[in-house]
Coordinates of C-alpha atoms and ligand atoms in Angstrom, one line a residue:
M1 CA -23.1 -6.6 28.1
I2 CA -22.5 -6.4 24.5
P3 CA -25.6 -5.0 22.8
H4 CA -28.3 -7.0 22.0
A5 CA -28.3 -7.7 18.4
K6 CA -27.4 -3.5 17.3
R7 CA -26.6 -2.8 14.3
I8 CA -23.6 -0.4 13.4
T9 CA -23.7 1.7 10.0
G10 CA -20.6 2.2 8.5
Y11 CA -19.1 -1.2 9.1
K12 CA -18.9 -3.6 7.2
Y13 CA -16.8 -6.1 7.7
W14 CA -16.0 -6.4 11.7
H15 CA -19.0 -6.1 14.2
S16 CA -22.0 -5.1 11.8
V17 CA -23.9 -6.9 13.7
I18 CA -22.9 -6.9 18.0
E19 CA -25.4 -10.4 19.0
E20 CA -25.7 -11.6 22.3
G21 CA -23.4 -14.1 23.2
A22 CA -21.1 -13.4 19.7
K23 CA -17.9 -14.1 20.1
M24 CA -15.2 -10.7 21.0
T25 CA -12.6 -9.4 19.0
R26 CA -10.2 -6.6 19.1
G27 CA -9.7 -3.6 16.9
I28 CA -9.1 -0.1 15.5
R29 CA -12.5 2.1 15.4
V30 CA -11.7 5.1 14.0
H31 CA -14.9 8.0 15.7
A32 CA -13.9 10.8 13.8
Y33 CA -10.7 11.9 10.8
G34 CA -7.4 13.5 12.8
G35 CA -4.6 12.3 13.9
P36 CA -2.9 9.4 15.3
E37 CA -4.9 10.3 18.4
V38 CA -8.5 8.9 16.3
L39 CA -7.0 5.7 16.3
K40 CA -9.2 3.6 19.6
W41 CA -8.0 0.4 20.2
E42 CA -11.8 -1.4 21.6
A43 CA -13.7 -4.5 21.2
G44 CA -16.5 -5.9 19.5
A45 CA -17.9 -9.0 17.9
V46 CA -17.4 -10.2 14.3
G47 CA -20.6 -12.2 13.6
E48 CA -20.9 -14.7 11.2
P49 CA -19.7 -15.0 7.8
G50 CA -22.9 -14.6 5.3
P51 CA -22.6 -16.2 1.7
G52 CA -19.9 -15.3 -0.3
Q53 CA -18.0 -14.0 3.0
A54 CA -14.8 -15.8 4.1
K55 CA -14.0 -15.3 8.7
I56 CA -10.7 -15.1 8.9
R57 CA -7.9 -14.6 11.4
H58 CA -5.1 -12.2 11.0
H59 CA -1.8 -13.3 11.9
A60 CA -0.6 -10.0 10.1
V61 CA -1.5 -6.8 8.6
G62 CA -0.4 -4.0 6.6
L63 CA 0.5 -0.5 7.2
N64 CA 0.4 1.3 3.9
Y65 CA 0.2 5.0 2.8
I66 CA -3.2 5.2 2.2
D67 CA -3.8 4.2 6.7
I68 CA -3.1 7.7 6.8
Y69 CA -5.6 9.2 4.0
H70 CA -8.4 7.0 5.1
R71 CA -7.1 8.1 8.9
T72 CA -7.2 11.8 7.4
G73 CA -10.5 12.1 5.9
L74 CA -8.1 12.5 2.5
Y75 CA -9.5 9.4 1.4
P76 CA -13.0 9.9 2.8
Q77 CA -15.3 6.4 4.3
P78 CA -18.9 5.8 4.0
G79 CA -19.9 6.5 7.3
F80 CA -17.8 6.4 10.9
P81 CA -17.2 4.6 12.7
F82 CA -14.8 2.8 10.2
T83 CA -12.4 -0.1 11.1
P84 CA -8.9 1.6 9.1
G85 CA -6.6 -0.7 7.3
T86 CA -6.2 -2.8 3.6
E87 CA -3.8 -5.5 3.4
G88 CA -3.8 -9.1 6.0
A89 CA -2.8 -12.2 6.3
G90 CA -4.3 -15.3 8.6
E91 CA -6.2 -18.2 8.5
V92 CA -9.6 -18.9 7.1
I93 CA -11.7 -19.7 10.9
A94 CA -15.2 -20.6 8.9
V95 CA -16.6 -19.8 5.1
G96 CA -20.4 -19.0 4.2
E97 CA -22.6 -20.3 2.3
G98 CA -20.8 -21.1 -1.3
V99 CA -17.9 -20.1 -1.1
S100 CA -15.4 -22.0 -3.3
E101 CA -12.2 -19.8 -3.6
V102 CA -11.2 -20.8 0.2
K103 CA -12.3 -23.5 3.0
P104 CA -11.4 -23.4 6.9
G105 CA -8.1 -23.7 8.1
D106 CA -5.7 -22.1 4.1
R107 CA -3.3 -20.0 4.3
V108 CA -4.3 -16.5 2.4
A109 CA -3.8 -13.5 2.5
Y110 CA -5.4 -10.1 0.8
A111 CA -5.0 -6.4 -0.7
G112 CA -7.4 -2.9 -1.1
V113 CA -10.5 -4.1 1.4
I114 CA -10.7 -1.9 4.3
G115 CA -11.2 -3.4 8.0
A116 CA -7.9 -4.5 7.9
Y117 CA -6.7 -3.7 12.0
A118 CA -8.3 -5.9 13.2
E119 CA -7.9 -9.4 15.2
E120 CA -10.1 -10.6 12.4
R121 CA -12.9 -10.1 10.3
L122 CA -15.1 -10.8 7.5
I123 CA -14.0 -10.7 3.9
P124 CA -15.0 -11.7 0.8
A125 CA -14.0 -15.0 -0.1
H126 CA -13.0 -13.7 -3.5
R127 CA -10.5 -11.2 -2.5
L128 CA -8.5 -13.4 -0.6
V129 CA -5.5 -15.3 -1.9
K130 CA -4.1 -18.6 -1.0
L131 CA -0.6 -18.8 0.6
P132 CA 2.6 -21.1 0.0
D133 CA 3.6 -22.5 3.0
A134 CA 7.4 -20.8 1.9
I135 CA 5.5 -17.8 2.5
S136 CA 5.4 -16.1 6.4
Y137 CA 2.3 -14.2 7.3
E138 CA 4.7 -11.6 8.0
T139 CA 6.1 -11.9 4.6
A140 CA 2.4 -11.8 2.7
A141 CA 1.5 -8.6 5.4
A142 CA 4.0 -6.7 3.6
M143 CA 4.1 -7.6 -0.1
M144 CA 0.7 -7.6 -1.0
L145 CA -0.5 -4.6 -0.9
Q146 CA 3.1 -2.8 -1.9
G147 CA 4.5 -5.9 -3.9
M148 CA 0.8 -5.9 -6.3
T149 CA 1.1 -2.1 -6.5
V150 CA 4.6 -2.3 -8.0
E151 CA 3.8 -5.7 -10.5
Y152 CA 1.0 -3.4 -12.1
L153 CA 3.4 0.0 -12.2
L154 CA 6.3 -1.7 -14.3
N155 CA 3.9 -4.6 -15.9
R156 CA 1.0 -3.3 -17.1
T157 CA 0.2 1.1 -16.0
Y158 CA 4.2 0.8 -18.6
R159 CA 5.5 -1.5 -19.9
V160 CA 9.7 -1.5 -17.9
G161 CA 11.8 -3.4 -19.6
P162 CA 16.2 -3.3 -20.6
G163 CA 16.6 -0.2 -22.0
T164 CA 13.7 1.6 -19.5
V165 CA 15.1 4.7 -17.5
M166 CA 12.6 5.4 -15.2
L167 CA 12.4 8.2 -11.8
L168 CA 11.6 6.5 -8.5
H169 CA 10.1 9.1 -5.8
A170 CA 10.5 7.8 -2.6
A171 CA 13.5 4.6 -3.0
A172 CA 13.3 3.7 0.5
G173 CA 10.0 3.4 1.0
G174 CA 8.3 0.3 1.0
T175 CA 7.2 0.8 -2.5
G176 CA 9.9 2.0 -3.0
L177 CA 12.6 -1.1 -2.5
I178 CA 10.0 -3.5 -4.1
A179 CA 10.0 -1.1 -6.8
C180 CA 14.0 -0.7 -7.5
Q181 CA 14.6 -4.4 -7.2
W182 CA 11.3 -5.0 -10.0
A183 CA 12.3 -2.6 -12.3
K184 CA 16.5 -3.8 -11.6
H185 CA 14.6 -7.7 -12.3
L186 CA 13.1 -6.4 -16.1
G187 CA 16.1 -4.8 -16.6
A188 CA 15.9 -1.0 -16.2
T189 CA 17.7 2.1 -14.9
V190 CA 16.5 3.3 -12.0
I191 CA 16.7 7.1 -10.7
G192 CA 15.5 6.9 -6.8
T193 CA 15.2 10.2 -4.9
V194 CA 14.7 9.7 -1.4
S195 CA 15.0 12.5 1.5
S196 CA 18.5 10.8 3.9
E197 CA 22.2 9.4 2.7
E198 CA 21.3 6.7 4.9
K199 CA 17.9 5.7 2.7
A200 CA 19.9 6.9 -0.2
D201 CA 22.3 3.5 1.0
L202 CA 19.4 1.6 1.3
A203 CA 17.8 1.2 -2.6
R204 CA 21.1 0.6 -3.6
A205 CA 21.7 -2.3 -1.4
H206 CA 18.2 -3.8 -3.0
G207 CA 19.0 -2.9 -7.1
C208 CA 18.6 1.3 -7.5
T209 CA 20.5 2.7 -10.2
H210 CA 21.7 6.3 -8.9
T211 CA 20.3 8.3 -6.1
I212 CA 19.4 11.6 -5.6
I213 CA 18.6 13.0 -1.8
Y214 CA 15.7 15.2 -3.4
T215 CA 15.9 17.7 0.2
R216 CA 18.9 18.3 -0.4
E217 CA 19.9 18.4 -4.1
D218 CA 17.3 20.2 -7.1
F219 CA 16.1 16.7 -8.0
A220 CA 14.9 17.4 -12.0
E221 CA 18.7 18.8 -13.3
R222 CA 20.1 15.7 -10.9
V223 CA 17.8 13.7 -13.3
R224 CA 19.4 15.9 -16.6
D225 CA 23.0 15.2 -15.0
I226 CA 22.8 11.6 -14.5
T227 CA 20.8 11.3 -18.5
G228 CA 23.2 13.8 -19.9
G229 CA 20.0 15.6 -20.7
A230 CA 17.9 12.4 -22.4
L231 CA 15.6 12.3 -19.5
C232 CA 13.2 9.4 -18.5
D233 CA 10.4 7.2 -19.9
V234 CA 8.6 7.1 -17.2
V235 CA 8.2 8.7 -13.8
Y236 CA 6.9 7.4 -10.4
D237 CA 5.8 9.8 -8.5
S238 CA 3.7 9.2 -4.9
I239 CA 5.3 12.4 -3.4
G240 CA 2.0 14.0 -5.0
K241 CA 2.2 18.2 -4.1
D242 CA 6.4 18.5 -3.8
T243 CA 6.9 17.2 -6.2
F244 CA 4.4 18.7 -8.5
P245 CA 5.3 20.1 -11.4
K246 CA 8.9 18.9 -11.5
S247 CA 8.5 15.2 -11.8
L248 CA 7.3 16.7 -15.4
D249 CA 10.5 18.1 -16.0
C250 CA 11.7 14.8 -15.8
L251 CA 9.7 13.4 -18.9
K252 CA 11.9 13.0 -21.9
P253 CA 9.5 13.9 -25.1
R254 CA 6.1 12.4 -25.1
G255 CA 7.6 10.1 -21.8
L256 CA 4.4 8.9 -18.9
W257 CA 3.9 10.7 -15.8
V258 CA 2.2 8.1 -13.3
S259 CA 0.7 9.8 -10.0
F260 CA 0.1 7.3 -8.0
G261 CA 0.3 8.7 -4.1
N262 CA 0.2 11.9 -2.4
A263 CA 2.9 11.9 0.5
S264 CA 3.2 15.2 0.7
G265 CA -0.3 16.3 -0.3
P266 CA -2.5 16.1 -3.9
V267 CA -1.3 17.5 -7.3
P268 CA -3.4 20.9 -7.5
P269 CA -5.5 20.3 -10.3
F270 CA -3.5 22.0 -13.0
D271 CA -4.3 23.1 -17.2
I272 CA -3.7 20.1 -19.1
G273 CA -2.1 22.3 -21.5
I274 CA 1.6 22.0 -19.2
L275 CA 1.2 18.6 -20.9
S276 CA 1.6 19.7 -24.3
A277 CA 4.5 22.6 -23.2
K278 CA 6.6 20.2 -21.5
G279 CA 6.8 18.1 -25.2
S280 CA 3.8 16.2 -25.3
L281 CA 3.2 14.2 -22.3
F282 CA 0.8 11.1 -21.0
A283 CA -0.1 11.4 -17.4
T284 CA -2.4 8.5 -15.4
R285 CA -3.0 8.7 -11.9
P286 CA -4.3 4.8 -11.6
T287 CA -4.9 2.6 -8.1
L288 CA -4.9 -0.8 -7.8
A289 CA -8.3 -1.3 -6.7
T290 CA -8.8 -1.0 -10.4
Y291 CA -5.7 -3.1 -11.4
I292 CA -6.3 -6.3 -9.6
A293 CA -10.5 -5.6 -10.1
A294 CA -11.2 -9.4 -11.8
R295 CA -10.1 -11.6 -9.4
E296 CA -8.1 -13.5 -12.4
D297 CA -6.4 -10.2 -12.4
L298 CA -6.4 -10.0 -9.0
L299 CA -4.6 -13.9 -9.1
A300 CA -2.0 -12.6 -11.6
S301 CA -0.6 -10.0 -9.9
A302 CA -0.6 -11.3 -6.8
S303 CA 1.6 -14.8 -7.9
A304 CA 3.6 -12.6 -10.3
V305 CA 4.9 -11.3 -6.5
M306 CA 4.6 -14.7 -4.8
D307 CA 7.1 -15.8 -7.8
L308 CA 9.3 -13.8 -7.6
V309 CA 9.6 -14.3 -4.1
L310 CA 10.0 -17.7 -4.4
S311 CA 12.7 -17.3 -6.7
G312 CA 14.8 -15.3 -3.8
A313 CA 14.6 -12.3 -6.4
L314 CA 12.6 -10.0 -4.9
K315 CA 13.1 -9.8 -0.9
I316 CA 10.1 -8.1 1.6
A317 CA 11.8 -5.8 3.5
V318 CA 9.9 -6.0 6.8
N319 CA 11.9 -3.1 8.8
Q320 CA 9.5 -2.4 11.4
T321 CA 6.8 -3.7 12.9
Y322 CA 4.8 -3.0 16.1
P323 CA 1.6 -4.2 17.8
L324 CA -1.2 -4.0 16.5
R325 CA -2.7 -2.0 18.7
E326 CA 0.0 0.2 19.1
V327 CA -0.4 0.8 15.1
A328 CA -1.0 4.6 16.2
Q329 CA 3.1 5.0 17.2
A330 CA 3.2 2.7 13.3
H331 CA 1.2 5.7 11.9
R332 CA 3.7 8.7 13.7
D333 CA 6.8 7.2 12.6
L334 CA 5.3 6.5 8.8
E335 CA 4.2 10.3 8.1
A336 CA 7.7 11.7 9.7
R337 CA 9.6 9.7 7.1
K338 CA 10.7 7.2 10.1
T339 CA 10.7 4.6 8.5
T340 CA 12.7 2.6 5.3
G341 CA 11.1 -0.5 3.6
S342 CA 7.9 -1.9 4.6
T343 CA 6.2 -2.0 8.0
V344 CA 3.5 -4.8 9.4
L345 CA 1.4 -5.0 12.3
L346 CA 1.8 -7.9 14.3
T347 CA -1.6 -9.6 16.4
A348 CA -1.7 -11.5 18.9
A349 CA -2.7 -14.4 17.1
Ligands
NDP1 P1 6.5 4.4 2.2 O1 6.9 3.5 3.0 O2 6.7 5.0 0.8 O3 6.6 6.2 2.7 C1 6.6 6.9 2.6 C2 7.7 8.0 1.7 O4 7.4 9.2 1.0 C3 8.4 8.2 2.9 O5 8.7 7.9 4.2 C4 9.4 9.6 2.6 O6 10.5 9.1 1.9 C5 8.2 9.4 1.1 N1 7.8 11.6 1.4 C6 7.5 12.7 0.7 N2 7.6 13.9 1.6 C7 6.8 12.6 2.0 C8 5.9 13.5 3.6 N3 6.0 15.0 2.8 N4 5.2 13.1 4.2 C9 6.2 12.0 4.5 N5 6.0 11.2 3.6 C10 6.9 12.0 2.3 O7 5.2 4.3 1.4 P2 3.9 3.0 0.7 O8 5.0 2.0 0.3 O9 3.1 2.9 1.8 O10 3.6 3.8 0.0 C11 4.0 4.7 -0.6 C12 2.9 6.3 -1.6 O11 2.6 5.3 -2.7 C13 2.3 6.5 -0.8 O12 1.5 8.0 -2.1 C14 0.9 5.8 -1.3 O13 -0.3 6.6 -1.1 C15 0.8 5.5 -2.5 N6 0.3 3.8 -3.7 C16 -0.3 4.0 -4.1 C17 -1.1 2.9 -4.2 C18 -1.9 3.1 -6.1 O14 -2.1 2.1 -6.2 N7 -1.9 4.3 -6.3 C19 -0.9 1.3 -4.0 C20 0.3 1.8 -2.9 C21 0.7 3.2 -2.7 P3 11.1 10.3 2.3 O15 11.6 10.2 3.3 O16 12.8 9.3 1.1 O17 11.2 11.5 1.0

């Protein structure tokens, strides 16, 4: 029996209110931070969309490294239980008062709004982007978060273009394979680091110019060799703890260190003097949320990704799919560095 009108705190978008007779949906809830075992498959009620909200039925949900930070508490959530996942694609099934961006029946996708590991959810309609018919739900769920991330990193955090020499860690990952292709399209020289020979082959097949296997080679020394001592204009570092401070040794004087992730753990606190000692370096710690906060930026960034996908210049490598309810295994594989390219979680829809 569903409890009558029970409000569940910390539950913003699905199961926000459980009402008697409300249609049940299923998804993942986390009741305490921890390993993949804290991802519990449960039933709840979505409720109807309030003002400015849309209700969507997911066909595909994106898996991203940030989901692990949410699960472990590295990026704390306001309360428990919560539903992780920040990216999805599906159809609009209802809209609340005042919604003009989408209507029932629209095919849509989004990134950056937590609560995606569910069959249905409520979401602010202004965070949704309409999908062209030629882009499948699966591709959309794989490309929104990682694609828009690459868009802002290469176009707006640093302006990558012909002549740019860049170092990209985790070049065969989801964000990595998109970045390799996009940077090549822009005319850059991409030096990519990976953990294995197979991943090196994959990165090169997606446009990476030079690969370094950083589990057995000193990546800073190899960057020096590859560039003939000239080093890089920009380093894109999503590894964090394990690649700091060596990533800084790969930069030219006045180069830019873009620290955008923590796959190995967070970068420790450091003395800002290191930036001066290593050549008047610049450093930034960007997040997609800031770069798509305004709806016009969200739409421009999503369009840039979609245009490249539709033109064929960018292929989204969905190299793993899992049923949504088996997301715990997907987390294990992502953390164990077993995945390449993007991973999508499929609902029964
Ligand atoms: P990936 O598919 O790139 O998977 C992570 C990869 O990181 C692994 O495959 C592995 O590649 C590498 N890695 C290195 N050290 C470790 C380690 N200790 N444990 C696990 N993996 C490790 O994931 P995503 O594309 O989803 O994300 C990549 C990174 O980008 C993450 O750090 C994520 O947080 C960040 N990100 C940041 C955004 C932002 O706006 N700031 C937005 C999107 C992503 P290998 O085996 O080759 O070492």
